[in-house]
CSV table of C-alpha atoms in Angstrom, one decimal:
chain,number,residue,atom,x,y,z
A,1,MET,CA,147.1,6.7,-91.0
A,2,ARG,CA,149.7,4.4,-92.9
A,3,ARG,CA,152.0,6.7,-94.6
A,4,ARG,CA,153.4,5.7,-98.3
A,5,VAL,CA,156.6,7.1,-98.6
A,6,GLY,CA,160.2,6.3,-99.5
A,7,VAL,CA,162.7,6.4,-102.5
A,8,PHE,CA,166.4,5.7,-102.6
A,9,CYS,CA,168.6,8.7,-104.2
A,10,LEU,CA,171.9,8.1,-104.7
A,11,LEU,CA,174.0,11.5,-104.2
A,12,GLY,CA,177.5,12.0,-106.1
A,13,ALA,CA,178.0,10.2,-109.1
A,14,VAL,CA,175.0,8.1,-108.9
A,15,ALA,CA,171.9,9.6,-109.2
A,16,CYS,CA,167.9,9.3,-109.8
A,17,GLY,CA,168.2,9.5,-113.7
A,18,ALA,CA,165.9,9.4,-116.2
A,19,GLU,CA,165.9,6.3,-118.1
A,20,ALA,CA,162.4,4.3,-118.1
A,21,PRO,CA,162.2,0.7,-116.2
A,22,ASP,CA,161.8,-2.2,-118.1
A,23,ALA,CA,158.3,-3.8,-118.4
A,24,GLU,CA,156.8,-6.8,-120.0
A,25,ALA,CA,153.4,-7.3,-120.5
A,26,GLU,CA,151.4,-10.6,-121.9
A,27,ASP,CA,147.8,-10.9,-122.6
A,28,GLY,CA,147.0,-7.1,-121.1
A,29,ALA,CA,148.3,-8.3,-117.9
A,30,VAL,CA,150.4,-5.7,-116.2
A,31,THR,CA,153.9,-6.6,-115.1
A,32,GLY,CA,155.0,-3.3,-113.9
A,33,ALA,CA,158.9,-3.5,-112.2
A,34,ASN,CA,158.9,-7.3,-112.3
A,35,ILE,CA,155.9,-8.3,-110.8
A,36,GLU,CA,153.6,-10.9,-111.8
A,37,LEU,CA,149.8,-10.3,-111.5
A,38,PRO,CA,147.0,-12.8,-111.0
A,39,GLU,CA,144.4,-13.6,-113.4
A,40,PRO,CA,141.2,-11.9,-113.1
A,41,VAL,CA,138.4,-13.8,-110.7
A,42,ASP,CA,134.8,-13.8,-110.3
A,43,CYS,CA,133.1,-13.0,-107.3
A,44,VAL,CA,132.0,-16.6,-106.7
A,45,ALA,CA,135.9,-17.8,-106.9
A,46,SER,CA,137.2,-15.5,-104.8
A,47,GLY,CA,134.5,-15.7,-102.0
A,48,ALA,CA,135.4,-11.8,-101.6
A,49,ALA,CA,132.9,-9.2,-100.1
A,50,ASP,CA,134.6,-6.7,-102.3
A,51,PRO,CA,132.4,-4.0,-103.6
A,52,LEU,CA,134.4,-3.8,-106.7
A,53,ARG,CA,135.8,-6.7,-108.9
A,54,TRP,CA,138.9,-6.3,-110.7
A,55,MET,CA,138.6,-7.1,-114.4
A,56,GLY,CA,142.0,-6.6,-115.5
A,57,GLY,CA,144.8,-4.0,-116.2
A,58,ALA,CA,147.8,-3.0,-118.6
A,59,ALA,CA,150.7,-1.2,-118.1
A,60,ASN,CA,153.1,0.6,-120.8
A,61,PRO,CA,157.0,1.5,-119.8
A,62,GLU,CA,156.3,4.8,-122.0
A,63,VAL,CA,154.4,6.4,-119.3
A,64,ALA,CA,155.9,7.1,-115.9
A,65,GLY,CA,153.5,8.9,-112.9
A,66,ILE,CA,150.2,9.1,-114.2
A,67,ARG,CA,148.4,11.9,-112.8
A,68,SER,CA,145.1,12.4,-114.7
A,69,VAL,CA,142.3,10.0,-116.0
A,70,ALA,CA,139.6,10.3,-117.5
A,71,ALA,CA,137.3,7.3,-118.7
A,72,TYR,CA,133.8,7.2,-121.4
A,73,GLY,CA,132.7,5.2,-123.9
A,74,GLY,CA,135.0,2.2,-123.0
A,75,GLN,CA,137.9,4.4,-123.7
A,76,ALA,CA,140.5,6.0,-121.4
A,77,TRP,CA,143.1,8.6,-121.7
A,78,THR,CA,145.7,9.7,-119.2
A,79,CYS,CA,148.2,12.5,-118.6
A,80,SER,CA,151.3,11.4,-116.5
A,81,ASP,CA,154.6,13.6,-115.4
A,82,ASP,CA,156.8,12.0,-117.9
A,83,GLY,CA,155.7,10.1,-121.2
A,84,PRO,CA,153.0,10.7,-124.0
A,85,MET,CA,149.2,10.8,-123.7
A,86,GLY,CA,147.8,7.3,-123.1
A,87,LEU,CA,144.7,6.2,-125.0
A,88,TRP,CA,143.5,2.8,-123.7
A,89,SER,CA,140.7,0.6,-124.3
A,90,VAL,CA,138.3,-0.7,-121.3
A,91,ASP,CA,135.8,-4.0,-121.9
A,92,ALA,CA,135.1,-6.9,-120.2
A,93,ASP,CA,138.5,-8.3,-120.6
A,94,GLY,CA,140.2,-5.4,-118.9
A,95,VAL,CA,142.4,-2.7,-120.3
A,96,THR,CA,144.6,-2.4,-123.4
A,97,TRP,CA,147.0,0.3,-124.6
A,98,THR,CA,146.0,1.3,-128.1
A,99,ALA,CA,148.1,4.5,-128.9
A,100,SER,CA,149.4,7.6,-127.7
A,101,ALA,CA,149.5,11.2,-128.6
A,102,GLU,CA,151.3,14.8,-127.2
A,103,ALA,CA,152.1,14.7,-123.9
A,104,CYS,CA,149.4,16.4,-121.2
A,105,ASP,CA,149.0,17.6,-117.7
A,106,ALA,CA,145.3,17.3,-117.4
A,107,VAL,CA,142.3,15.0,-119.2
A,108,ALA,CA,138.5,15.0,-119.0
A,109,ALA,CA,135.7,13.6,-121.2
A,110,ASP,CA,132.2,13.2,-121.6
A,111,GLU,CA,129.5,12.0,-124.6
A,112,GLN,CA,130.4,15.0,-126.5
A,113,TRP,CA,134.1,16.7,-125.5
A,114,LEU,CA,137.4,15.6,-125.1
A,115,VAL,CA,139.4,18.4,-122.9
A,116,VAL,CA,143.3,18.2,-122.6
A,117,ALA,CA,145.5,20.4,-120.8
A,118,ARG,CA,149.0,21.4,-121.6
A,119,GLY,CA,151.3,23.7,-119.5
A,120,THR,CA,149.0,26.8,-119.4
A,121,SER,CA,146.9,25.8,-122.6
A,122,VAL,CA,143.1,24.0,-122.6
A,123,GLU,CA,142.3,22.5,-126.0
A,124,VAL,CA,138.8,21.1,-126.8
A,125,SER,CA,137.9,18.5,-129.4
A,126,ARG,CA,135.1,15.8,-130.3
A,127,ARG,CA,135.5,13.1,-128.3
A,128,ASP,CA,135.4,10.9,-131.6
A,129,ALA,CA,137.7,12.9,-133.6
A,130,SER,CA,141.2,14.4,-133.0
A,131,GLU,CA,141.2,17.8,-134.3
A,132,VAL,CA,141.5,20.4,-132.1
A,133,LEU,CA,138.3,22.8,-132.1
A,134,ALA,CA,139.7,25.5,-130.0
A,135,ARG,CA,142.3,26.5,-127.3
A,136,TRP,CA,142.3,28.9,-124.3
A,137,ASP,CA,145.3,30.3,-122.7
A,138,GLY,CA,145.6,30.5,-119.0
A,139,PRO,CA,147.6,32.6,-116.5
A,140,GLY,CA,149.1,29.5,-115.1
A,141,GLU,CA,150.1,25.8,-115.3
A,142,VAL,CA,146.6,23.8,-115.6
A,143,VAL,CA,146.4,21.2,-112.4
A,144,SER,CA,143.0,19.7,-113.4
A,145,VAL,CA,140.3,20.2,-116.1
A,146,ARG,CA,136.7,18.9,-115.3
A,147,LEU,CA,133.5,18.5,-117.4
A,148,ALA,CA,130.0,19.8,-116.3
A,149,ASP,CA,127.5,20.0,-118.5
A,150,ASP,CA,128.6,22.2,-121.1
A,151,ARG,CA,131.1,23.8,-119.0
A,152,VAL,CA,134.9,22.9,-118.5
A,153,LEU,CA,136.4,23.8,-114.8
A,154,VAL,CA,140.0,24.7,-115.0
A,155,ALA,CA,142.2,24.5,-111.8
A,156,MET,CA,145.6,26.2,-111.9
A,157,GLY,CA,146.8,26.0,-108.5
A,158,GLY,CA,148.2,29.5,-107.3
A,159,ASN,CA,146.9,31.2,-110.2
A,160,GLY,CA,143.0,30.4,-109.2
A,161,TRP,CA,140.4,28.7,-111.2
A,162,ALA,CA,138.3,29.3,-114.6
A,163,GLU,CA,135.1,28.4,-115.8
A,164,LEU,CA,135.1,27.7,-120.0
A,165,GLU,CA,132.2,26.9,-122.4
A,166,ALA,CA,133.1,23.6,-123.9
A,167,ASP,CA,131.7,24.7,-127.2
A,168,GLY,CA,134.6,27.1,-128.4
A,169,LEU,CA,136.3,27.9,-124.8
A,170,ALA,CA,135.0,31.4,-124.3
A,171,GLU,CA,136.0,32.6,-120.7
A,172,ILE,CA,133.0,32.7,-118.4
A,173,VAL,CA,134.5,32.9,-115.3
A,174,ARG,CA,138.4,33.6,-113.9
A,175,ALA,CA,138.6,33.8,-110.2
A,176,PRO,CA,141.6,34.2,-107.8
A,177,GLN,CA,142.5,31.4,-105.2
A,178,ASP,CA,145.7,30.0,-103.9
A,179,ASP,CA,146.4,26.2,-104.3
A,180,VAL,CA,143.4,25.4,-106.5
A,181,ARG,CA,143.8,21.3,-107.4
A,182,ALA,CA,139.7,20.6,-109.0
A,183,VAL,CA,136.7,22.5,-109.0
A,184,ALA,CA,133.2,20.7,-108.9
A,185,ALA,CA,130.1,22.1,-110.2
A,186,ARG,CA,126.2,21.4,-109.1
A,187,ASP,CA,123.8,24.0,-110.7
A,188,ASP,CA,125.1,27.7,-109.9
A,189,LEU,CA,127.4,26.6,-107.2
A,190,ARG,CA,131.2,26.0,-107.6
A,191,PHE,CA,133.2,23.7,-105.2
A,192,VAL,CA,136.6,24.7,-105.2
A,193,ALA,CA,139.4,22.0,-103.6
A,194,ALA,CA,141.9,24.9,-102.6
A,195,GLY,CA,144.5,22.8,-100.8
A,196,ARG,CA,144.9,24.0,-97.2
A,197,ASP,CA,142.1,26.6,-97.4
A,198,GLY,CA,139.8,23.6,-97.7
A,199,VAL,CA,136.7,23.8,-100.1
A,200,GLN,CA,135.4,26.8,-101.1
A,201,VAL,CA,131.6,27.1,-101.8
A,202,VAL,CA,130.7,29.9,-104.3
A,203,ARG,CA,127.9,30.8,-106.2
A,204,VAL,CA,128.6,32.0,-110.3
A,205,VAL,CA,125.7,34.6,-111.4
A,206,ASP,CA,126.2,36.2,-114.6
A,207,GLY,CA,129.7,35.9,-114.5
A,208,ALA,CA,130.4,37.5,-111.4
A,209,VAL,CA,131.7,35.2,-108.3
A,210,GLU,CA,129.8,35.1,-104.6
A,211,PRO,CA,130.9,33.2,-101.7
A,212,VAL,CA,128.5,31.2,-99.7
A,213,THR,CA,130.5,29.2,-97.7
A,214,ARG,CA,133.8,27.2,-96.5
A,215,ILE,CA,134.3,23.3,-95.9
A,216,ASP,CA,137.0,23.0,-93.1
A,217,VAL,CA,138.9,20.1,-94.6
A,218,ASP,CA,142.4,19.8,-94.4
A,219,PRO,CA,143.8,19.7,-97.4
A,220,ALA,CA,141.3,19.3,-99.9
A,221,LEU,CA,142.7,17.5,-102.6
A,222,ASP,CA,140.0,16.6,-105.2
A,223,VAL,CA,136.6,16.8,-105.0
A,224,VAL,CA,133.7,15.6,-107.4
A,225,ALA,CA,129.8,16.3,-107.3
A,226,ARG,CA,127.2,13.4,-108.4
A,227,ASN,CA,123.7,12.6,-107.9
A,228,GLY,CA,123.6,15.3,-105.0
A,229,VAL,CA,126.3,14.6,-103.2
A,230,LEU,CA,130.2,16.2,-103.4
A,231,ALA,CA,133.2,13.8,-102.8
A,232,VAL,CA,136.1,15.1,-101.7
A,233,ALA,CA,139.6,13.8,-100.8
A,234,THR,CA,141.6,14.8,-98.2
A,235,LEU,CA,145.4,13.9,-96.7
A,236,GLU,CA,143.8,11.6,-94.2
A,237,GLY,CA,140.8,10.0,-96.4
A,238,ALA,CA,137.9,10.9,-98.0
A,239,GLY,CA,134.3,11.3,-97.4
A,240,LEU,CA,130.7,12.9,-98.5
A,241,ILE,CA,128.6,16.3,-98.4
A,242,ASP,CA,124.9,16.1,-99.1
A,243,LEU,CA,124.2,19.2,-101.0
A,244,ALA,CA,120.3,19.5,-100.2
A,245,VAL,CA,121.6,22.4,-98.6
A,246,PRO,CA,124.8,23.7,-99.8
A,247,GLU,CA,125.0,26.8,-97.4
A,248,SER,CA,125.7,24.6,-94.5
A,249,PRO,CA,127.3,21.5,-95.9
A,250,GLN,CA,127.8,18.8,-93.1
A,251,PHE,CA,131.3,16.7,-94.0
A,252,ARG,CA,131.2,13.3,-93.3
A,253,PRO,CA,135.1,12.1,-93.3
A,254,THR,CA,136.3,8.5,-93.3
A,255,THR,CA,139.8,7.8,-93.0
A,256,THR,CA,141.6,5.6,-95.3
A,257,PRO,CA,144.9,3.9,-95.0
A,258,GLY,CA,146.9,6.0,-97.1
A,259,SER,CA,146.7,9.5,-98.6
A,260,ALA,CA,143.4,10.1,-100.6
A,261,LEU,CA,144.6,11.7,-104.0
A,262,GLY,CA,141.5,11.4,-106.2
A,263,VAL,CA,137.8,10.6,-105.8
A,264,ALA,CA,135.0,9.4,-108.0
A,265,LEU,CA,131.2,8.5,-107.6
A,266,VAL,CA,130.0,5.1,-109.2
A,267,ASP,CA,126.6,4.1,-107.8
A,268,ASP,CA,126.2,4.8,-104.1
A,269,ALA,CA,129.9,4.2,-103.0
A,270,LEU,CA,133.0,6.5,-103.1
A,271,VAL,CA,135.7,4.8,-105.1
A,272,VAL,CA,139.3,6.5,-103.3
A,273,ALA,CA,142.6,6.3,-105.3
A,274,ASP,CA,144.6,6.0,-102.1
A,275,PHE,CA,148.0,6.0,-103.2
A,276,THR,CA,148.9,2.0,-103.5
A,277,ASP,CA,145.3,1.1,-102.3
A,278,VAL,CA,141.8,1.4,-103.9
A,279,ALA,CA,139.3,2.2,-101.0
A,280,VAL,CA,135.7,2.0,-101.1
A,281,ILE,CA,133.4,3.9,-98.6
A,282,GLU,CA,129.5,3.5,-98.7
A,283,GLY,CA,128.1,6.0,-96.6
A,284,GLU,CA,130.3,6.7,-94.0
A,285,ALA,CA,131.8,3.1,-93.4
A,286,LEU,CA,135.0,1.8,-95.3
A,287,THR,CA,133.6,-1.4,-96.7
A,288,ASP,CA,136.8,-2.5,-98.6
A,289,VAL,CA,140.3,-1.6,-99.0
A,290,ALA,CA,142.3,-3.5,-101.5
A,291,PRO,CA,146.0,-3.2,-102.8
A,292,LEU,CA,146.5,-2.0,-106.0
A,293,VAL,CA,146.9,-5.5,-107.9
A,294,GLY,CA,150.4,-5.9,-109.0
A,295,SER,CA,151.2,-2.7,-106.7
A,296,ASP,CA,154.7,-2.0,-105.4
A,297,LEU,CA,156.2,1.1,-103.6
A,298,LEU,CA,156.0,2.9,-106.5
A,299,ASP,CA,152.9,1.7,-108.2
A,300,ARG,CA,151.0,5.0,-106.3
A,301,SER,CA,147.3,5.7,-107.8
A,302,ARG,CA,146.7,9.3,-107.5
A,303,ALA,CA,143.8,9.3,-110.1
A,304,VAL,CA,140.3,7.5,-110.5
A,305,SER,CA,137.4,8.0,-113.4
A,306,VAL,CA,133.9,6.2,-113.6
A,307,ASP,CA,132.9,5.4,-117.1
A,308,PRO,CA,129.2,6.5,-116.8
A,309,THR,CA,127.9,4.3,-119.7
A,310,SER,CA,129.1,1.3,-117.9
A,311,ASP,CA,130.0,1.9,-114.3
A,312,THR,CA,133.3,0.7,-115.0
A,313,VAL,CA,135.9,2.2,-112.2
A,314,VAL,CA,139.4,3.2,-114.0
A,315,VAL,CA,142.3,3.5,-111.5
A,316,ALA,CA,145.6,5.0,-112.5
A,317,GLN,CA,148.8,3.0,-111.1
A,318,TRP,CA,152.2,4.4,-112.0
A,319,ASP,CA,152.7,3.5,-115.6
A,320,GLY,CA,148.9,2.0,-116.1
A,321,LEU,CA,145.8,1.4,-115.5
A,322,HIS,CA,143.3,-1.3,-113.9
A,323,ALA,CA,139.7,-1.8,-114.2
A,324,TYR,CA,137.4,-2.7,-111.9
A,325,ASP,CA,133.3,-3.2,-111.8
A,326,ARG,CA,130.5,-3.4,-109.6
A,327,SER,CA,129.3,-7.1,-110.5
A,328,CYS,CA,130.9,-8.7,-107.4
A,329,ALA,CA,128.4,-9.3,-104.6
A,330,GLY,CA,130.2,-11.7,-102.8
A,331,GLN,CA,129.1,-12.0,-99.0
A,332,ALA,CA,132.1,-13.1,-96.9
A,333,PRO,CA,134.0,-12.0,-94.2
A,334,ALA,CA,137.5,-10.0,-94.3
A,335,VAL,CA,140.2,-10.3,-91.5
A,336,TRP,CA,141.7,-6.6,-91.0
A,337,PRO,CA,144.8,-6.4,-88.4
A,338,GLU,CA,146.2,-3.1,-87.7
A,339,PRO,CA,149.8,-2.9,-87.5
A,340,ARG,CA,150.2,-5.5,-90.6
A,341,ALA,CA,153.4,-6.1,-88.4
A,342,ILE,CA,154.6,-6.5,-85.2
A,343,ASP,CA,158.0,-5.2,-83.4
A,344,PHE,CA,158.2,-5.5,-79.4
A,345,ARG,CA,161.8,-3.5,-80.5
A,346,VAL,CA,164.7,-4.2,-77.8
A,347,VAL,CA,163.6,-5.8,-74.8
A,348,SER,CA,166.0,-6.3,-71.9
A,349,ALA,CA,166.6,-9.9,-70.6
A,350,GLY,CA,164.1,-10.5,-68.1
A,351,ARG,CA,161.4,-7.7,-68.8
A,352,SER,CA,158.3,-8.2,-71.0
A,353,ARG,CA,156.3,-6.2,-73.4
A,354,THR,CA,152.8,-6.3,-74.1
A,355,LEU,CA,151.2,-4.9,-77.2
A,356,ALA,CA,147.5,-4.6,-78.2
A,357,ILE,CA,146.5,-5.8,-81.8
A,358,PRO,CA,143.0,-4.6,-83.1
A,359,VAL,CA,141.3,-6.9,-85.7
A,360,ARG,CA,138.7,-5.3,-87.5
A,361,ASN,CA,136.3,-7.5,-89.9
A,362,GLU,CA,136.0,-5.6,-93.4
A,363,GLY,CA,133.7,-8.0,-94.6
A,364,ALA,CA,129.7,-8.1,-95.3
A,365,VAL,CA,129.2,-11.2,-93.1
A,366,PRO,CA,130.6,-12.0,-89.6
A,367,LEU,CA,133.6,-13.2,-89.0
A,368,THR,CA,135.1,-16.1,-86.7
A,369,ILE,CA,138.7,-16.1,-85.5
A,370,ASP,CA,139.3,-19.6,-84.5
A,371,SER,CA,143.2,-19.2,-83.0
A,372,ILE,CA,146.1,-17.1,-82.8
A,373,GLU,CA,149.5,-18.9,-83.8
A,374,THR,CA,153.1,-17.9,-82.9
A,375,ASP,CA,156.1,-19.4,-83.7
A,376,LEU,CA,158.9,-17.1,-81.7
A,377,PRO,CA,159.7,-18.5,-78.3
A,378,GLY,CA,158.5,-16.4,-75.5
A,379,VAL,CA,155.7,-14.9,-77.3
A,380,THR,CA,152.1,-15.4,-76.1
A,381,THR,CA,148.9,-14.2,-76.6
A,382,ASP,CA,145.7,-13.8,-74.2
A,383,PHE,CA,143.2,-14.8,-77.1
A,384,ALA,CA,140.9,-17.6,-75.8
A,385,GLY,CA,138.8,-18.3,-79.3
A,386,PRO,CA,136.8,-18.9,-80.9
A,387,VAL,CA,135.6,-15.1,-81.4
A,388,THR,CA,133.2,-13.8,-83.8
A,389,VAL,CA,133.4,-10.1,-85.1
A,390,ASP,CA,130.4,-8.5,-86.5
A,391,PRO,CA,130.9,-6.5,-90.4
A,392,ARG,CA,132.6,-3.5,-89.4
A,393,ALA,CA,133.1,-4.1,-86.3
A,394,SER,CA,136.5,-4.6,-84.2
A,395,THR,CA,138.2,-7.0,-81.4
A,396,ALA,CA,141.4,-6.9,-79.9
A,397,PHE,CA,143.9,-9.1,-78.5
A,398,GLU,CA,147.5,-8.7,-76.7
A,399,VAL,CA,150.6,-10.4,-77.4
A,400,THR,CA,153.6,-10.2,-74.7
A,401,PHE,CA,156.9,-11.0,-75.3
A,402,ASP,CA,158.9,-12.0,-72.0
A,403,SER,CA,162.8,-11.4,-73.1
A,404,SER,CA,164.9,-14.2,-71.5
A,405,GLY,CA,168.3,-12.6,-73.6
A,406,THR,CA,169.2,-10.2,-76.2
A,407,ALA,CA,169.2,-12.4,-79.2
A,408,PRO,CA,167.5,-11.1,-82.2
A,409,LEU,CA,164.4,-12.8,-82.8
A,410,GLU,CA,162.3,-13.2,-86.0
A,411,GLY,CA,159.1,-15.1,-86.8
A,412,ALA,CA,155.5,-14.6,-87.3
A,413,ILE,CA,152.1,-14.3,-85.6
A,414,THR,CA,149.5,-15.8,-87.7
A,415,ILE,CA,145.7,-15.1,-87.4
A,416,VAL,CA,143.7,-18.0,-88.4
A,417,SER,CA,140.1,-17.1,-89.4
A,418,ASP,CA,137.1,-17.9,-91.8
A,419,ASP,CA,138.2,-15.6,-94.3
A,420,PRO,CA,138.1,-17.3,-97.4
A,421,ASP,CA,140.8,-15.2,-99.2
A,422,GLN,CA,143.5,-15.3,-95.8
A,423,PRO,CA,142.2,-17.9,-93.9
A,424,ARG,CA,146.2,-17.4,-92.1
A,425,PHE,CA,146.7,-14.1,-92.2
A,426,VAL,CA,150.5,-13.8,-90.9
A,427,LEU,CA,151.9,-11.0,-89.5
A,428,PRO,CA,155.7,-10.6,-89.4
A,429,THR,CA,157.0,-10.4,-85.5
A,430,SER,CA,160.4,-9.1,-84.7
A,431,ALA,CA,161.8,-8.5,-81.0
A,432,ASN,CA,165.6,-7.1,-80.2
A,433,LEU,CA,166.4,-6.0,-83.8
A,434,ARG,CA,168.7,-3.0,-83.2
A,435,GLY,CA,169.0,-0.4,-85.6
A,436,ILE,CA,172.1,0.8,-87.4
A,437,ARG,CA,174.5,3.2,-85.6
A,438,VAL,CA,176.6,5.8,-87.6
A,439,GLY,CA,179.5,4.5,-89.2
A,440,GLU,CA,178.2,0.9,-89.2
A,441,PRO,CA,177.7,-1.0,-92.9
A,442,VAL,CA,174.8,-0.6,-94.6
A,443,VAL,CA,172.2,-3.4,-94.4
A,444,PRO,CA,171.3,-5.5,-97.5
A,445,PHE,CA,168.6,-3.6,-99.2
A,446,ARG,CA,166.9,-3.7,-102.9
A,447,ASN,CA,164.6,-1.2,-103.9
A,448,VAL,CA,163.4,1.1,-106.8
A,449,ASP,CA,163.1,4.8,-107.8
A,450,THR,CA,160.9,6.8,-108.8
A,451,LEU,CA,161.5,5.1,-112.5
A,452,GLY,CA,161.7,1.9,-111.5
A,453,ARG,CA,165.1,1.1,-111.7
A,454,VAL,CA,166.3,-1.4,-108.9
A,455,TRP,CA,169.4,-0.1,-106.3
A,456,GLU,CA,171.1,-2.4,-104.2
A,457,PRO,CA,174.3,-1.6,-101.6
A,458,ASP,CA,176.6,-2.5,-104.4
A,459,ASP,CA,175.6,0.6,-106.6
A,460,ALA,CA,176.3,2.6,-103.6
A,461,ARG,CA,179.6,1.3,-102.5
A,462,GLY,CA,182.1,4.2,-102.0
A,463,LYS,CA,179.4,7.0,-102.3
A,464,VAL,CA,177.0,9.0,-99.8
A,465,LEU,CA,173.5,7.1,-99.6
A,466,LEU,CA,170.6,9.4,-98.9
A,467,LEU,CA,166.9,8.2,-98.1
A,468,ALA,CA,164.8,10.6,-99.2
A,469,TYR,CA,160.8,10.6,-98.4
A,470,PHE,CA,158.5,11.5,-100.8
A,471,ALA,CA,154.8,12.8,-100.3
A,472,ASP,CA,152.2,13.1,-103.2
A,473,TRP,CA,148.8,15.4,-102.5
């Protein structure tokens, strides 16, 4: 699994600060941290086998770190780590920022209600009106809220979870549980994503909670119930559970490239907010993984929602939203090598090193790999093409580096195939690149902090530099 980690912070006089990054947007397109996005493309033009089609997106520099999103009736609401509550319009042209409201921590919406969590409080109003009709105060900070028919399901981390009536927010159940991230409901069953305690399945009867079973998932980060199945997000990926026999659920996990932080169900597909990717799982197969359009290191995706009135998928990024629909039915191959870069590391003169490079076809029709090209002296492959790879199947080839010296080498290995989107898939390739030793000057770098500001070596000159990694689950 690829770990999405890495931010640069400076200790001493320079530190990760609180100024918002600059961003500009034209015609509703996300630009983020100086990123230019392509125009939305239709399925025929792209030739892609994507189960989701990107409709468009928008960003607003007022928000940073969107953590919760709810979509209904062509509208979307967002809560973020820093900044106001966002109100957005979602239509065939994409996403548009429309207004802001008081900052929030979690949000949910349906045909009738809009539920917003702020700190330890939960507020309910009519979806088409701003007046708060009722407020409930809990014992701890609210992590997430969900609407299930006429009920509001509230997750409160180490303070357990609660179930409220949507009309008036009268408390029905309050249950102790450690590290509750989200709660889903089906009939009288409740599915509690409880971090490293997995998914706890309980039955609610007359306000009492009766344990049913535990689903061994480590850790459970999000749960959504719809159409007789339960979707679960975990640190390693996501999967589905058939709720036909809830007393003995069978979890069918699928590994995703990043960390699954949020899940949603549309038609028969499971859509995953997979850090900087949008992953789609159908059945037990990972049918598509697309980078979040315009994403960079900090455009991480932590939340996803489906508008049931249109089946539009709304995915959050760091400071904006992207909209996708299910209209794309393209039939094409899609090349997907792992890893995405090749490093032979240091190989002594006269020695060689061989690496195996798996290549998967993520498309809906067979993929033909015509050739493997390399521009590096001493690097050869055993590929004897062309080779045909069935949908969701894999092949592999070996690359060998015969070292004749100690000079650093940098170039590329190129996979030539009939993938219409990436007919020449370039794998950056290196060898004999020595790392930095203690006391040596820092190498040139350009990175951004959690607020989108750019840092370069001159900003750290004469100061202590700390490379800090983050993980978000």
